[in-house]
Amino acid sequence: MDKAALCVGINQFASLPQSSWLQGCVNDAKDLAAVLADSYGFDASAITVLCDAQATKKAVMAELNKLVDAAVAGKATHLVFTFSSHGTQIPDTNGDEDDSLDEAFACHDINSSGDAWDPDTVISDDELSAVFARLPEGVLMDVVLDTCHSGTGLKSLDLLPGRRPRFLPAPTPEAAIANEDKELRSLRDLVKAAKLSTPVLMAACRSDQTAADALIEGRYNGAFTYNFLKTLRSDGGLGRAEILKLVSKGLKAGGFDQVAQLEAPKAARKAAWGK
């Protein structure tokens, strides 16, 4: 096994009202897994797909650590981690953030604790950084995030039918107001702890925007994931920077305000996705 992947998609949340559920995240995870198997040489047995109730924080973190363990043991040299769900924010507890907030990603079991989200039910960017820091030299890890990374984009919320933002504000109005004008974070912070092998990240939007969960051609997907996969299928040899341009062009043509993001070393920006 030289390739392994974890694809996560969460539409339904155990403790959230259905008005906060999404519709395209499970399709995102399954579609990404299919492309890895069909076009990128991933054995089906090396791709783990976690959807809805399967995707608790404990389960996602366990499978993500398994991926990295395989690389540490020399059994895998190309890893892929995709995550489609709500993004949110939680209070920073280690003092490394100027805005006193950590970006976080909602798991199926997301729940509140006081006026904030329970950290045992969301995955923080610090936790992802700690996992990425264990990557051995020479291992490629492609990360695809189709979530929002900040709530300020809700000010320009797209209210067209069939579209919904992939963002959860803080569980109480007071906390949401307190966090509204905080300084935003960059994707670079998600990989800041990596030393030997820097992950390559593609994300659905800037930190001040919302990622759309949308009905496209009669089927729900993340708007970013839909355009990302459409681009990969059209030409698997395109460099990541060129993919980014085409994805952003597709989003704009579809009437989406979000601008896809890429965080990668110079060589990885020029190389084809998966290289």
CSV table of C-alpha atoms in Angstrom, one decimal, residues 3-7 28-29 31-42 47 67 77-83 140-145 198-203 224-225 227-247 260-275:
chain,number,residue,atom,x,y,z
A,3,LYS,CA,-1.5,5.2,-1.3
A,4,ALA,CA,-4.2,5.7,1.4
A,5,ALA,CA,-7.1,8.1,1.9
A,6,LEU,CA,-9.7,9.2,4.3
A,7,CYS,CA,-12.8,10.9,2.9
A,28,ASP,CA,-18.5,15.1,-1.7
A,29,ALA,CA,-16.9,12.3,0.2
A,31,ASP,CA,-17.3,11.4,-5.2
A,32,LEU,CA,-13.8,12.2,-4.1
A,33,ALA,CA,-13.2,8.6,-3.0
A,34,ALA,CA,-14.4,7.4,-6.4
A,35,VAL,CA,-12.1,9.7,-8.3
A,36,LEU,CA,-9.1,8.5,-6.2
A,37,ALA,CA,-9.9,4.9,-7.1
A,38,ASP,CA,-10.8,5.5,-10.7
A,39,SER,CA,-8.1,8.0,-11.7
A,40,TYR,CA,-5.3,8.1,-9.1
A,41,GLY,CA,-4.5,4.5,-8.5
A,42,PHE,CA,-5.9,4.1,-5.0
A,47,ILE,CA,-9.8,4.4,1.0
A,67,LEU,CA,-3.2,7.4,7.8
A,77,THR,CA,3.9,7.7,0.5
A,78,HIS,CA,0.8,9.5,-0.8
A,79,LEU,CA,-2.0,10.3,1.7
A,80,VAL,CA,-5.3,12.1,1.0
A,81,PHE,CA,-7.6,13.6,3.6
A,82,THR,CA,-10.8,15.2,2.5
A,83,PHE,CA,-13.4,16.8,4.9
A,140,LEU,CA,2.8,13.7,0.1
A,141,MET,CA,-0.4,14.6,1.9
A,142,ASP,CA,-3.1,16.2,-0.1
A,143,VAL,CA,-5.8,17.8,2.0
A,144,VAL,CA,-9.1,19.0,0.6
A,145,LEU,CA,-11.4,21.1,2.9
A,198,THR,CA,4.4,19.9,4.4
A,199,PRO,CA,0.8,19.0,3.5
A,200,VAL,CA,-0.7,20.5,0.4
A,201,LEU,CA,-4.1,22.1,1.1
A,202,MET,CA,-6.9,23.1,-1.2
A,203,ALA,CA,-9.8,24.8,0.5
A,224,PHE,CA,-16.0,23.9,-4.5
A,225,THR,CA,-15.9,20.0,-4.5
A,227,ASN,CA,-15.8,22.3,-9.5
A,228,PHE,CA,-12.6,20.7,-8.2
A,229,LEU,CA,-13.7,17.2,-9.3
A,230,LYS,CA,-14.9,18.5,-12.7
A,231,THR,CA,-11.5,20.0,-13.3
A,232,LEU,CA,-9.6,16.9,-12.2
A,233,ARG,CA,-11.8,14.8,-14.6
A,234,SER,CA,-11.2,17.1,-17.5
A,235,ASP,CA,-7.4,17.0,-17.3
A,236,GLY,CA,-5.5,15.0,-14.6
A,237,GLY,CA,-2.2,16.5,-15.7
A,238,LEU,CA,-3.0,20.1,-14.8
A,239,GLY,CA,-0.8,21.7,-12.1
A,240,ARG,CA,-2.4,22.6,-8.8
A,241,ALA,CA,-2.2,26.4,-9.5
A,242,GLU,CA,-3.9,25.9,-12.8
A,243,ILE,CA,-6.6,23.7,-11.2
A,244,LEU,CA,-7.1,26.5,-8.6
A,245,LYS,CA,-7.7,29.0,-11.4
A,246,LEU,CA,-10.2,26.8,-13.2
A,247,VAL,CA,-12.1,25.9,-10.0
A,260,ALA,CA,-10.9,28.6,-3.7
A,261,GLN,CA,-7.5,28.6,-1.9
A,262,LEU,CA,-4.3,26.7,-2.3
A,263,GLU,CA,-1.5,26.5,0.3
A,264,ALA,CA,1.5,24.6,-1.1
A,265,PRO,CA,5.2,24.9,-1.7
A,266,LYS,CA,6.3,26.3,-5.0
A,267,ALA,CA,7.1,22.9,-6.5
A,268,ALA,CA,3.7,21.4,-5.5
A,269,ARG,CA,1.9,24.4,-7.0
A,270,LYS,CA,3.4,23.6,-10.4
A,271,ALA,CA,2.9,19.8,-10.1
A,272,ALA,CA,-0.2,17.9,-11.0
A,273,TRP,CA,-2.6,17.1,-8.2
A,274,GLY,CA,-1.4,13.9,-6.5
A,275,LYS,CA,2.2,14.5,-7.5
